Coordinates of C-alpha atoms in Angstrom, one line a residue:
Chain T
M215 CA 38.4 -18.4 -52.5
A216 CA 38.8 -22.1 -53.4
A217 CA 42.5 -21.9 -52.7
K218 CA 41.8 -20.5 -49.3
A219 CA 39.3 -23.2 -48.6
N220 CA 41.8 -25.8 -49.7
A221 CA 44.5 -24.4 -47.5
K222 CA 42.0 -24.4 -44.5
Q223 CA 41.2 -28.0 -45.2
R224 CA 44.8 -29.0 -45.4
L225 CA 45.5 -27.2 -42.1
E226 CA 42.6 -29.0 -40.4
A227 CA 43.9 -32.3 -41.8
L228 CA 47.3 -31.5 -40.5
G229 CA 45.8 -30.6 -37.1
H230 CA 44.0 -33.9 -36.9
G231 CA 47.1 -35.7 -38.0
I232 CA 49.2 -34.2 -35.2
F233 CA 46.5 -35.1 -32.6
Y234 CA 46.3 -38.7 -33.9
L235 CA 50.1 -39.0 -33.7
A236 CA 50.1 -37.7 -30.1
M237 CA 47.4 -40.3 -29.2
R238 CA 49.3 -43.1 -30.9
L239 CA 52.5 -42.2 -29.1
F240 CA 51.1 -41.2 -25.7
G241 CA 47.6 -42.5 -25.6
Q242 CA 44.5 -40.5 -24.5
R243 CA 46.7 -38.3 -22.2
G244 CA 48.8 -37.3 -25.2
G245 CA 45.7 -35.8 -26.9
Y246 CA 44.6 -34.1 -23.7
I247 CA 48.0 -32.5 -23.1
L248 CA 48.1 -31.2 -26.7
L249 CA 44.7 -29.7 -26.3
W250 CA 46.0 -27.1 -23.8
P251 CA 48.3 -25.1 -26.1
V252 CA 46.0 -25.4 -29.0
I253 CA 42.9 -24.2 -27.2
F254 CA 44.8 -21.6 -25.2
S255 CA 46.1 -20.0 -28.4
Y256 CA 42.6 -20.2 -29.9
V257 CA 41.0 -18.4 -27.0
L258 CA 43.9 -15.9 -26.9
C259 CA 43.8 -15.1 -30.6
S260 CA 40.3 -15.9 -32.0
R261 CA 37.5 -13.4 -31.5
K262 CA 35.2 -15.8 -33.3
I263 CA 35.6 -18.6 -30.8
K264 CA 34.5 -16.2 -28.0
Q265 CA 31.5 -15.1 -30.1
L266 CA 30.5 -18.8 -30.4
S267 CA 30.7 -19.7 -26.8
G268 CA 29.8 -16.2 -25.4
P269 CA 25.9 -16.4 -25.8
Y270 CA 25.8 -19.3 -23.3
L271 CA 28.6 -18.3 -21.0
R272 CA 27.2 -14.7 -20.6
R273 CA 23.9 -16.1 -19.5
R274 CA 25.2 -18.9 -17.4
F275 CA 27.7 -16.7 -15.5
P276 CA 26.3 -13.2 -15.8
E277 CA 28.4 -12.0 -12.9
H278 CA 31.7 -12.9 -14.5
G279 CA 34.0 -10.2 -15.7
F280 CA 36.6 -10.3 -18.5
V281 CA 39.2 -12.5 -16.8
R282 CA 36.7 -15.1 -15.4
R283 CA 34.8 -15.1 -18.8
W284 CA 38.1 -15.8 -20.5
R285 CA 38.7 -18.7 -18.1
D286 CA 35.1 -20.0 -18.7
T287 CA 35.7 -20.0 -22.4
L288 CA 38.9 -22.0 -22.0
K289 CA 37.2 -24.5 -19.7
N290 CA 34.2 -24.9 -22.0
L291 CA 36.5 -25.6 -25.0
I292 CA 38.8 -27.9 -23.1
A293 CA 35.8 -29.9 -22.0
F294 CA 34.6 -30.1 -25.6
G295 CA 38.1 -30.9 -26.9
R296 CA 38.4 -33.8 -24.5
V297 CA 35.2 -35.3 -25.9
L298 CA 36.7 -35.1 -29.4
V299 CA 40.0 -36.5 -28.2
D300 CA 38.2 -39.4 -26.6
R301 CA 36.5 -40.1 -29.9
G302 CA 39.8 -40.1 -31.7
W303 CA 41.5 -42.2 -29.0
M304 CA 38.7 -44.8 -29.4
G305 CA 39.4 -45.0 -33.1
V306 CA 43.2 -45.3 -32.6
S307 CA 43.3 -47.6 -29.6
G308 CA 40.1 -49.7 -29.9
E309 CA 39.5 -49.1 -26.2
D310 CA 36.2 -47.9 -24.8
L311 CA 35.0 -45.6 -22.0
Q312 CA 33.4 -47.0 -18.9
G313 CA 30.0 -45.7 -17.8
E314 CA 26.9 -46.0 -15.7
I315 CA 23.3 -45.4 -16.6
V316 CA 21.6 -43.9 -13.6
G317 CA 17.9 -44.7 -13.7
Y318 CA 18.4 -47.7 -16.0
E319 CA 15.7 -49.8 -14.2
K320 CA 13.2 -47.0 -14.7
L321 CA 14.1 -46.9 -18.4
V322 CA 13.6 -50.7 -18.7
A323 CA 10.3 -50.5 -16.8
L324 CA 9.0 -47.8 -19.2
A325 CA 10.2 -49.8 -22.2
E326 CA 8.4 -52.9 -21.0
Q327 CA 5.0 -51.0 -20.8
G328 CA 5.0 -51.3 -24.6
K329 CA 3.9 -47.8 -25.4
G330 CA 7.2 -46.6 -26.8
V331 CA 9.6 -44.2 -25.1
V332 CA 10.8 -40.8 -26.4
L333 CA 14.3 -40.3 -25.1
L334 CA 14.9 -36.6 -25.1
T335 CA 18.5 -35.5 -24.9
A336 CA 20.8 -32.5 -25.7
H337 CA 24.2 -31.6 -27.1
V338 CA 25.8 -31.7 -23.6
G339 CA 28.4 -34.0 -22.1
N340 CA 29.7 -36.9 -24.2
W341 CA 26.3 -37.8 -25.5
Q342 CA 27.5 -39.8 -28.4
T343 CA 29.6 -42.0 -26.1
A344 CA 26.8 -42.5 -23.7
F345 CA 24.1 -43.3 -26.2
A346 CA 26.3 -45.9 -27.9
H347 CA 25.8 -48.0 -24.7
L348 CA 22.1 -48.4 -25.0
G349 CA 22.3 -51.7 -26.7
D350 CA 21.1 -53.8 -23.8
L351 CA 17.7 -52.2 -23.5
P352 CA 14.8 -54.7 -24.1
V353 CA 13.5 -52.8 -27.1
P354 CA 15.2 -51.5 -30.3
V355 CA 16.4 -47.9 -30.0
H356 CA 16.3 -45.4 -32.9
A357 CA 18.0 -42.0 -33.1
L358 CA 16.1 -39.2 -35.0
M359 CA 19.1 -37.2 -36.0
R360 CA 20.9 -35.4 -38.9
Y361 CA 23.6 -37.9 -39.8
D362 CA 26.6 -36.8 -41.7
Q363 CA 28.4 -39.9 -43.0
Q364 CA 31.1 -37.7 -44.5
A365 CA 32.0 -35.9 -41.2
V366 CA 35.7 -35.5 -40.8
A367 CA 35.5 -36.2 -37.1
K368 CA 33.6 -39.5 -37.3
H369 CA 30.7 -40.2 -35.0
Y370 CA 31.7 -42.0 -31.8
F371 CA 29.3 -44.8 -32.5
D372 CA 31.0 -45.5 -35.8
L373 CA 34.4 -45.9 -34.2
R374 CA 33.7 -48.6 -31.7
G375 CA 34.2 -51.4 -34.1
K376 CA 30.9 -52.9 -33.0
E377 CA 27.5 -52.8 -34.4
R378 CA 25.8 -49.5 -33.7
S379 CA 23.4 -49.9 -30.6
F380 CA 20.7 -47.9 -32.4
A381 CA 19.3 -47.3 -35.8
I382 CA 19.4 -43.9 -37.3
I383 CA 16.3 -42.2 -38.6
N384 CA 17.6 -39.4 -40.8
S385 CA 15.9 -36.1 -39.8
D386 CA 16.9 -34.7 -43.2
G387 CA 14.5 -37.1 -44.8
P388 CA 11.0 -36.3 -46.0
L389 CA 8.8 -34.8 -43.2
G390 CA 11.9 -34.9 -40.9
G391 CA 11.7 -38.6 -40.3
V392 CA 8.6 -38.3 -38.2
V393 CA 6.7 -41.0 -40.0
E394 CA 9.4 -43.6 -39.2
A395 CA 9.7 -42.3 -35.6
T396 CA 5.9 -42.6 -35.1
A397 CA 5.9 -46.1 -36.4
A398 CA 8.8 -47.1 -34.2
L399 CA 7.0 -45.8 -31.1
Q400 CA 3.8 -47.5 -32.2
R401 CA 5.7 -50.7 -32.2
G402 CA 6.7 -50.0 -28.5
E403 CA 10.3 -49.0 -29.4
M404 CA 12.5 -46.1 -28.2
V405 CA 13.3 -43.0 -30.2
T406 CA 16.0 -40.6 -29.1
I407 CA 15.7 -37.0 -30.1
M408 CA 17.8 -33.9 -29.5
G409 CA 15.6 -31.5 -27.6
D410 CA 17.8 -28.5 -27.8
R411 CA 18.9 -27.8 -31.4
L412 CA 16.2 -26.5 -33.8
E413 CA 17.0 -27.5 -37.3
G414 CA 13.8 -26.3 -38.9
G415 CA 10.2 -27.4 -38.4
S416 CA 7.8 -26.6 -35.6
F417 CA 9.0 -25.1 -32.3
V418 CA 8.0 -24.0 -28.9
T419 CA 9.3 -20.8 -27.3
V420 CA 10.3 -20.8 -23.7
D421 CA 12.6 -18.8 -21.3
F422 CA 16.0 -20.4 -20.7
L423 CA 18.7 -18.7 -18.7
G424 CA 16.8 -15.5 -18.8
D425 CA 15.9 -15.1 -22.5
A426 CA 13.4 -16.6 -24.9
V427 CA 14.6 -19.6 -27.0
R428 CA 13.0 -21.7 -29.6
L429 CA 13.1 -25.5 -29.1
P430 CA 12.0 -28.3 -31.4
A431 CA 8.4 -29.5 -30.7
T432 CA 8.5 -32.8 -32.5
A433 CA 9.4 -35.0 -29.5
Y434 CA 6.4 -33.8 -27.4
V435 CA 3.9 -34.3 -30.2
L436 CA 5.3 -37.7 -31.0
A437 CA 5.0 -38.8 -27.3
A438 CA 1.5 -37.3 -26.9
C439 CA 0.1 -38.8 -30.0
V440 CA 1.2 -42.4 -29.4
G441 CA 0.8 -42.2 -25.6
A442 CA 4.5 -42.6 -24.8
P443 CA 6.4 -41.0 -22.0
V444 CA 9.1 -38.4 -22.5
V445 CA 12.3 -39.4 -20.7
V446 CA 15.0 -36.8 -20.4
V447 CA 18.4 -38.5 -20.5
L448 CA 21.5 -36.4 -20.4
A449 CA 25.1 -37.5 -20.6
A450 CA 28.1 -36.2 -18.7
K451 CA 31.8 -36.8 -18.9
T452 CA 32.6 -37.6 -15.3
G453 CA 36.2 -38.7 -15.5
R454 CA 39.1 -39.3 -18.0
K455 CA 37.7 -42.7 -19.0
N456 CA 34.2 -42.4 -17.5
F457 CA 30.8 -41.1 -18.4
Q458 CA 27.4 -41.1 -16.8
L459 CA 24.0 -41.3 -18.5
R460 CA 21.3 -40.2 -16.2
V461 CA 17.5 -40.1 -16.3
W462 CA 16.7 -36.5 -15.3
G463 CA 13.0 -36.5 -15.7
V464 CA 9.9 -38.3 -17.0
W465 CA 6.5 -37.0 -18.0
H466 CA 3.6 -37.9 -20.2
P467 CA 2.7 -35.1 -22.6
R468 CA -1.0 -35.2 -23.5
Y469 CA -3.6 -33.2 -25.4
E470 CA -7.2 -34.1 -26.2
N471 CA -7.7 -31.7 -29.1
R472 CA -5.7 -29.2 -31.2
G473 CA -6.7 -26.3 -29.0
E474 CA -4.7 -27.9 -26.1
R475 CA -1.6 -28.6 -28.1
A476 CA 0.1 -25.2 -27.7
E477 CA -0.2 -25.4 -23.9
M478 CA 1.1 -29.0 -23.8
L479 CA 4.1 -27.8 -25.9
R480 CA 4.8 -24.9 -23.6
E481 CA 4.6 -27.0 -20.4
S482 CA 6.8 -29.7 -21.9
G483 CA 9.3 -27.1 -23.2
L484 CA 9.5 -25.5 -19.7
K485 CA 10.1 -28.9 -18.1
F486 CA 12.9 -29.6 -20.5
V487 CA 14.7 -26.3 -19.9
K488 CA 14.3 -26.6 -16.2
I489 CA 16.1 -30.0 -16.3
L490 CA 18.7 -28.5 -18.7
D491 CA 19.3 -25.7 -16.2
N492 CA 19.8 -28.1 -13.4
Y493 CA 22.2 -30.1 -15.5
L494 CA 24.2 -27.0 -16.4
R495 CA 24.4 -26.0 -12.7
K496 CA 26.2 -29.3 -12.1
Y497 CA 28.2 -29.5 -15.4
P498 CA 28.4 -25.8 -16.5
Y499 CA 31.2 -26.4 -19.0
Q500 CA 29.7 -29.4 -20.8
W501 CA 27.4 -27.3 -23.0
Y502 CA 28.3 -27.8 -26.7
N503 CA 26.0 -25.6 -28.7
F504 CA 28.6 -23.3 -30.2
Y505 CA 26.4 -20.7 -31.8
D506 CA 23.8 -18.1 -30.5
F507 CA 21.4 -20.6 -29.2
W508 CA 18.9 -17.9 -28.3
K509 CA 18.7 -16.8 -32.0
Q510 CA 17.9 -20.2 -33.4
Chain D
M614 CA -18.2 -39.6 -52.9
D615 CA -17.3 -43.0 -51.3
D616 CA -17.6 -43.5 -47.6
L617 CA -13.9 -43.9 -47.0
K618 CA -13.0 -40.6 -48.6
K619 CA -15.8 -38.9 -46.8
R620 CA -14.5 -40.2 -43.5
L621 CA -10.9 -39.2 -44.3
K622 CA -12.1 -35.6 -45.1
E623 CA -14.0 -35.5 -41.8
I624 CA -10.8 -36.5 -40.0
F625 CA -8.8 -33.8 -41.7
V626 CA -11.3 -31.1 -40.7
E627 CA -12.3 -32.3 -37.3
D628 CA -9.1 -33.9 -35.9
L629 CA -6.3 -32.2 -37.9
K630 CA -8.2 -28.9 -38.0
V631 CA -7.5 -28.1 -41.6
Q632 CA -8.6 -24.4 -41.8
G633 CA -11.1 -22.7 -44.1
V634 CA -12.7 -25.7 -45.7
T635 CA -15.6 -28.1 -45.0
P636 CA -15.1 -31.8 -45.7
D637 CA -17.1 -31.5 -48.9
E638 CA -14.8 -28.7 -50.2
I639 CA -11.6 -30.8 -50.0
D640 CA -10.4 -31.8 -53.4
D641 CA -9.7 -35.5 -53.8
N642 CA -6.5 -34.8 -55.7
A643 CA -5.1 -31.9 -53.5
P644 CA -1.7 -32.7 -52.0
L645 CA -2.0 -33.2 -48.2
F646 CA 1.3 -31.5 -47.3
G647 CA 2.7 -28.1 -48.4
D648 CA 0.6 -26.1 -50.8
G649 CA -2.4 -28.4 -50.9
L650 CA -4.1 -28.8 -47.5
G651 CA -1.1 -27.2 -45.8
L652 CA -0.2 -30.0 -43.3
D653 CA 3.2 -30.0 -41.7
S654 CA 5.4 -32.6 -40.0
L655 CA 3.6 -32.4 -36.7
D656 CA 0.3 -33.1 -38.5
A657 CA 2.0 -36.1 -40.1
V658 CA 2.5 -37.6 -36.7
E659 CA -1.1 -37.1 -35.8
L660 CA -2.2 -38.4 -39.2
V661 CA -0.2 -41.6 -38.9
V662 CA -1.7 -42.2 -35.5
L663 CA -5.3 -41.4 -36.6
I664 CA -5.0 -43.7 -39.6
Q665 CA -3.9 -46.5 -37.2
K666 CA -6.7 -45.7 -34.8
H667 CA -9.6 -45.4 -37.2
F668 CA -8.6 -48.0 -39.8
N669 CA -5.9 -50.2 -38.1
V670 CA -3.5 -49.5 -40.9
Q671 CA 0.1 -48.6 -40.2
I672 CA 2.2 -46.3 -42.3
A673 CA 5.7 -47.5 -41.3
N674 CA 8.0 -45.2 -43.4
M675 CA 8.1 -42.5 -46.0
D676 CA 8.5 -45.0 -48.8
E677 CA 4.9 -45.9 -48.0
G678 CA 4.0 -42.5 -46.8
R679 CA 5.1 -40.7 -49.9
E680 CA 2.6 -42.6 -51.9
A681 CA -0.1 -42.5 -49.3
F682 CA 0.2 -38.8 -48.5
A683 CA 0.0 -37.6 -52.1
S684 CA -3.8 -36.9 -51.9
I685 CA -7.1 -38.0 -50.4
N686 CA -7.4 -40.4 -53.4
S687 CA -4.1 -42.0 -52.8
L688 CA -4.5 -42.2 -49.0
A689 CA -7.9 -43.9 -49.5
A690 CA -6.3 -46.3 -52.0
Y691 CA -3.5 -47.1 -49.5
I692 CA -5.9 -47.8 -46.7
R693 CA -8.1 -50.1 -48.9
E694 CA -5.0 -52.0 -49.9
H695 CA -3.8 -52.4 -46.3
L696 CA -7.1 -52.9 -44.4
K697 CA -6.7 -55.9 -42.1

């Protein structure tokens, strides 16, 4: 068993090495070109990869048959692969992607109200790239997230050779980091939270793409308790060297007493999935939750 | 029972809706989270905000929170120490 795991690790390291060599020799395009045969053979041979992307693609494109589903899987994985290549290319070349933040003035205006801002996002687009560019906002930004310092594929924001534009609050910490997040909001700062992936803790159940799904509830309670707005900000890769970070929606979750909390959570969850649905109509292949999202 | 602890117990029952107990029945040494009063991470958010609102005391991180959240006794001690 250990020998098999070692062999797998060595194979992965070899794969990374080949990609890095391609990027050193041929730049970002080299990595992109290499993606095609690798992902094509994965999609052709691996049943598991179809099981991982299938739960989303089946719901997003219910009318697609075998051939179109196969093509959807390929497009989804190529899109994800390009995000990973960008990350590697950044580390190799020291270059950066160019982007725009649509709704930046709105974000600044909300920050200047001094009530704190909950930036709600999701594992879509090149979110790490985009969020690494939030350094110019007038208040400090924190990310409530699970942070794996040992990850083989390093986080984008650790590869830029600059100081990270936000501080990380580790959601693996005691009480999921909510004490630190609450304090940051009380100081009028921003806290980004992934609104899609449930990694334990309290949740709200809503319908998304036709089936019930559990979403984390922390963001909405944080915002409601401190009087902050929830701002949904989603990233998209819009070109080879471009990204867009866009404000998709703003609302103020509120509840007066515990009896109203469940309804506030339901309403907020519904708003979030409606925005996510709109995003995925525009960027259907930039969804990067590769597991059965509806069973989380 | 001193007034601060009494007030905290009222907050737990009235605002945080701790189930099945009256303020007088809450043990001064019972853990606030998990097996004791059964609070969870969402309650922690509300608790931090309520402490700020009622006592103008901020719990900024879990280094402070771990000590403060151990029991009613420790929370009362923390508030006394940090009252502005």
